[in-house]
Amino acid sequence: MDIRPSRRDFFRTAGTLAAAAGLPASLLTSASAIAADAKVLTIAYHTALPSWDPTVTAVAVNPTVQSIYKSVFDTYIDQNPDLSFRPGLLTKWGWNADRTKIELEVRKGAFWHDGSPVTPEDVVWSLERAGDPKTGNPIQFVWGKIGNFKVDGQKITADVKEFEPTLFKWMAFLTAYVLPKKAYTAAGAQGWEDKPIGSGPYMVDKLEKGAYVRLKAFPKYWGPKPAFETVIFKFVTDPTARVAEIESGGSDLTLEIPYEEYNRLTKRKGFGGSAAPVSDVGMIFISNKEPMLDENVRLAMIHAVDKKAIVDKLLLGYGVPIDTLQAPQYAAFDKSITVKYDPNAAKALLAKSGYSTTKPVKFTIQTTRGYKPKDYEMIQAIVGMWRKVGIEANIETYEIAKHFELRARHELAPAAFYNWGNAIGDPATSTGFSMFSHSPHSAWRTEDVDKLIGPLWGEKDEAKRIAGYQVADRYIAEHGLVLPLLQYVQPVVYRKGLKFTPHIAGFVLPQNVTPA
């Protein structure tokens, strides 16, 4: 039996769906018709795209917008769905013998969306721009460690000003996109937002800011031809509206919906689904401000959280509890570092500082709502667990863009929920960037942690570097400096007739969707 609503039923509900999604009803109805087109893929996406500059803007480090960026732009190095590395616009890369230089080779036969060829000069310009402190790139301190570029044909060499062990991993990660020097310079920052140009499988056809972006397949793309001629990312931030989108036929694929809805939809004829572990972890930042300067409070709030119950009952088993910022697939994961759920220990710790259920410690916790499945509900459950031991937390909701803004200014609340993405699985890009005080992404900023992490940034002995991060993770856990919660499982639902390839980094790439 076909579970899709009739055309009449859909038009009747279009206005309701539009209001929930924050989109004009006309877009929903037209997109419903488009969704039935075999050459068009419509994705109900869970966050809007605030900028078309994937390199130097603050939003460029938002992991969730990378799926759109990766549809339009190429990174220096690419990744397979299992996170292994493969050539992107670079076909070869590496260090010289003493690691004082890097050597790169640029792909021949790649073109920009305006038809001009991708050149080594574009690659050099992109690397120099990413490493320029004046641009404000949040990852500048990685790219700024190389310089003095020289071009010889398709080959590029550069001096290593400061050794960065994860440099080539970063070339497949955040802000690692190659942009066209000539086109960007001619357009300027504002002009670029109106007409961005990449070298990826899709080119931008139309953007309605805050509503949707329409992409067209690029006929001169150097890689495999994508299956769909047109891709529409509809920005639907409300999870209920995303469920309605996929059920109504307004979209062909959606993600990050409640797990109850995932189970319901994938049991029905006409839908397929994927629920695979991804490299994202849910965590609560702790800021070094009152009352978190009290170690008893920090440890109590951590011991009071029953992570297994949250995963089993609230997330229906879709998740993996964690006690450090390393997921099981990460290079520095150490299963011996554990923090037990122990509400009695939490009460005893609070009592040492004069707190109890009748005299609770009070603070604000910030969280997104609908950005990840059950994010707000999870924080509600945690606040309930805290209340039982003597912690009274006020919940404040915000959009993910606001989180980035506050974090960059070191103005997060004492506790703040966040989804930390780490597509390369390196401890530098989890514990390192989230806990080192000189990182723009940290909330806890103290010298004791810096002394553990600081020497690891340039450590050339890989085994020693990984072991050093495990020492740092143990110290952080013992002193309660962050509250890791779980590794996420990403729910993706799609209509019958599609085949979706999940990506451990959590990317939902239209080039990875094909007809079944």
JSON list of C-alpha atoms in Angstrom, two decimals, residues 263-345:
[
{"chain": "A", "resi": 263, "resn": "ASN", "atom": "CA", "xyz": [11.53, 3.74, 13.87]},
{"chain": "A", "resi": 264, "resn": "ARG", "atom": "CA", "xyz": [7.97, 4.51, 12.81]},
{"chain": "A", "resi": 265, "resn": "LEU", "atom": "CA", "xyz": [8.83, 5.66, 9.32]},
{"chain": "A", "resi": 266, "resn": "THR", "atom": "CA", "xyz": [11.34, 2.93, 8.47]},
{"chain": "A", "resi": 267, "resn": "LYS", "atom": "CA", "xyz": [8.81, 0.28, 9.41]},
{"chain": "A", "resi": 268, "resn": "ARG", "atom": "CA", "xyz": [6.38, 1.66, 6.84]},
{"chain": "A", "resi": 269, "resn": "LYS", "atom": "CA", "xyz": [6.28, 0.72, 3.21]},
{"chain": "A", "resi": 270, "resn": "GLY", "atom": "CA", "xyz": [7.74, 3.40, 0.99]},
{"chain": "A", "resi": 271, "resn": "PHE", "atom": "CA", "xyz": [10.66, 4.48, 3.17]},
{"chain": "A", "resi": 272, "resn": "GLY", "atom": "CA", "xyz": [14.22, 3.40, 3.79]},
{"chain": "A", "resi": 273, "resn": "GLY", "atom": "CA", "xyz": [16.57, 4.46, 6.53]},
{"chain": "A", "resi": 274, "resn": "SER", "atom": "CA", "xyz": [20.10, 4.52, 7.85]},
{"chain": "A", "resi": 275, "resn": "ALA", "atom": "CA", "xyz": [21.06, 4.76, 11.54]},
{"chain": "A", "resi": 276, "resn": "ALA", "atom": "CA", "xyz": [24.84, 4.54, 11.69]},
{"chain": "A", "resi": 277, "resn": "PRO", "atom": "CA", "xyz": [27.33, 5.72, 14.36]},
{"chain": "A", "resi": 278, "resn": "VAL", "atom": "CA", "xyz": [29.02, 8.96, 13.37]},
{"chain": "A", "resi": 279, "resn": "SER", "atom": "CA", "xyz": [32.08, 10.78, 14.59]},
{"chain": "A", "resi": 280, "resn": "ASP", "atom": "CA", "xyz": [30.00, 13.39, 16.47]},
{"chain": "A", "resi": 281, "resn": "VAL", "atom": "CA", "xyz": [29.84, 13.39, 20.24]},
{"chain": "A", "resi": 282, "resn": "GLY", "atom": "CA", "xyz": [27.29, 15.09, 22.45]},
{"chain": "A", "resi": 283, "resn": "MET", "atom": "CA", "xyz": [28.93, 16.92, 25.33]},
{"chain": "A", "resi": 284, "resn": "ILE", "atom": "CA", "xyz": [28.38, 19.70, 27.84]},
{"chain": "A", "resi": 285, "resn": "PHE", "atom": "CA", "xyz": [31.00, 22.44, 27.94]},
{"chain": "A", "resi": 286, "resn": "ILE", "atom": "CA", "xyz": [31.91, 23.61, 31.43]},
{"chain": "A", "resi": 287, "resn": "SER", "atom": "CA", "xyz": [33.21, 27.17, 31.69]},
{"chain": "A", "resi": 288, "resn": "ASN", "atom": "CA", "xyz": [35.75, 28.21, 34.30]},
{"chain": "A", "resi": 289, "resn": "LYS", "atom": "CA", "xyz": [33.41, 30.63, 36.04]},
{"chain": "A", "resi": 290, "resn": "GLU", "atom": "CA", "xyz": [31.25, 30.39, 39.15]},
{"chain": "A", "resi": 291, "resn": "PRO", "atom": "CA", "xyz": [29.99, 28.01, 40.35]},
{"chain": "A", "resi": 292, "resn": "MET", "atom": "CA", "xyz": [32.14, 25.72, 38.17]},
{"chain": "A", "resi": 293, "resn": "LEU", "atom": "CA", "xyz": [35.36, 26.85, 39.82]},
{"chain": "A", "resi": 294, "resn": "ASP", "atom": "CA", "xyz": [34.35, 24.48, 42.62]},
{"chain": "A", "resi": 295, "resn": "GLU", "atom": "CA", "xyz": [35.62, 21.02, 41.68]},
{"chain": "A", "resi": 296, "resn": "ASN", "atom": "CA", "xyz": [33.05, 19.38, 43.95]},
{"chain": "A", "resi": 297, "resn": "VAL", "atom": "CA", "xyz": [30.26, 20.96, 41.90]},
{"chain": "A", "resi": 298, "resn": "ARG", "atom": "CA", "xyz": [31.79, 19.86, 38.61]},
{"chain": "A", "resi": 299, "resn": "LEU", "atom": "CA", "xyz": [32.35, 16.28, 39.69]},
{"chain": "A", "resi": 300, "resn": "ALA", "atom": "CA", "xyz": [28.91, 16.08, 41.29]},
{"chain": "A", "resi": 301, "resn": "MET", "atom": "CA", "xyz": [27.17, 17.20, 38.12]},
{"chain": "A", "resi": 302, "resn": "ILE", "atom": "CA", "xyz": [29.06, 14.55, 36.15]},
{"chain": "A", "resi": 303, "resn": "HIS", "atom": "CA", "xyz": [28.48, 11.67, 38.60]},
{"chain": "A", "resi": 304, "resn": "ALA", "atom": "CA", "xyz": [24.76, 12.52, 38.72]},
{"chain": "A", "resi": 305, "resn": "VAL", "atom": "CA", "xyz": [24.17, 11.87, 35.01]},
{"chain": "A", "resi": 306, "resn": "ASP", "atom": "CA", "xyz": [23.04, 8.38, 34.03]},
{"chain": "A", "resi": 307, "resn": "LYS", "atom": "CA", "xyz": [24.25, 8.32, 30.42]},
{"chain": "A", "resi": 308, "resn": "LYS", "atom": "CA", "xyz": [23.17, 4.75, 29.79]},
{"chain": "A", "resi": 309, "resn": "ALA", "atom": "CA", "xyz": [19.60, 5.55, 30.82]},
{"chain": "A", "resi": 310, "resn": "ILE", "atom": "CA", "xyz": [19.59, 8.56, 28.48]},
{"chain": "A", "resi": 311, "resn": "VAL", "atom": "CA", "xyz": [20.75, 6.42, 25.55]},
{"chain": "A", "resi": 312, "resn": "ASP", "atom": "CA", "xyz": [18.48, 3.47, 26.31]},
{"chain": "A", "resi": 313, "resn": "LYS", "atom": "CA", "xyz": [15.29, 5.27, 27.30]},
{"chain": "A", "resi": 314, "resn": "LEU", "atom": "CA", "xyz": [15.37, 8.67, 25.64]},
{"chain": "A", "resi": 315, "resn": "LEU", "atom": "CA", "xyz": [17.34, 7.81, 22.49]},
{"chain": "A", "resi": 316, "resn": "LEU", "atom": "CA", "xyz": [15.92, 4.27, 22.20]},
{"chain": "A", "resi": 317, "resn": "GLY", "atom": "CA", "xyz": [19.40, 2.74, 22.18]},
{"chain": "A", "resi": 318, "resn": "TYR", "atom": "CA", "xyz": [20.73, 4.97, 19.38]},
{"chain": "A", "resi": 319, "resn": "GLY", "atom": "CA", "xyz": [23.99, 6.13, 20.91]},
{"chain": "A", "resi": 320, "resn": "VAL", "atom": "CA", "xyz": [27.17, 5.07, 22.71]},
{"chain": "A", "resi": 321, "resn": "PRO", "atom": "CA", "xyz": [27.86, 6.49, 26.22]},
{"chain": "A", "resi": 322, "resn": "ILE", "atom": "CA", "xyz": [31.36, 8.01, 26.51]},
{"chain": "A", "resi": 323, "resn": "ASP", "atom": "CA", "xyz": [33.46, 9.33, 29.39]},
{"chain": "A", "resi": 324, "resn": "THR", "atom": "CA", "xyz": [36.07, 11.30, 27.44]},
{"chain": "A", "resi": 325, "resn": "LEU", "atom": "CA", "xyz": [35.90, 13.38, 24.27]},
{"chain": "A", "resi": 326, "resn": "GLN", "atom": "CA", "xyz": [37.22, 10.40, 22.30]},
{"chain": "A", "resi": 327, "resn": "ALA", "atom": "CA", "xyz": [34.69, 8.19, 20.53]},
{"chain": "A", "resi": 328, "resn": "PRO", "atom": "CA", "xyz": [35.61, 4.51, 20.07]},
{"chain": "A", "resi": 329, "resn": "GLN", "atom": "CA", "xyz": [36.79, 5.13, 16.47]},
{"chain": "A", "resi": 330, "resn": "TYR", "atom": "CA", "xyz": [39.17, 7.94, 17.51]},
{"chain": "A", "resi": 331, "resn": "ALA", "atom": "CA", "xyz": [42.93, 7.41, 17.60]},
{"chain": "A", "resi": 332, "resn": "ALA", "atom": "CA", "xyz": [43.30, 8.19, 21.34]},
{"chain": "A", "resi": 333, "resn": "PHE", "atom": "CA", "xyz": [40.24, 6.33, 22.66]},
{"chain": "A", "resi": 334, "resn": "ASP", "atom": "CA", "xyz": [41.10, 4.75, 26.05]},
{"chain": "A", "resi": 335, "resn": "LYS", "atom": "CA", "xyz": [38.38, 2.51, 27.45]},
{"chain": "A", "resi": 336, "resn": "SER", "atom": "CA", "xyz": [40.10, 2.42, 30.85]},
{"chain": "A", "resi": 337, "resn": "ILE", "atom": "CA", "xyz": [39.10, 6.05, 31.54]},
{"chain": "A", "resi": 338, "resn": "THR", "atom": "CA", "xyz": [35.66, 5.81, 33.11]},
{"chain": "A", "resi": 339, "resn": "VAL", "atom": "CA", "xyz": [33.46, 8.07, 35.23]},
{"chain": "A", "resi": 340, "resn": "LYS", "atom": "CA", "xyz": [30.74, 6.16, 37.04]},
{"chain": "A", "resi": 341, "resn": "TYR", "atom": "CA", "xyz": [27.15, 7.15, 37.47]},
{"chain": "A", "resi": 342, "resn": "ASP", "atom": "CA", "xyz": [26.96, 7.55, 41.25]},
{"chain": "A", "resi": 343, "resn": "PRO", "atom": "CA", "xyz": [24.28, 9.91, 42.62]},
{"chain": "A", "resi": 344, "resn": "ASN", "atom": "CA", "xyz": [25.32, 9.19, 46.21]},
{"chain": "A", "resi": 345, "resn": "ALA", "atom": "CA", "xyz": [28.86, 10.31, 45.46]}
]
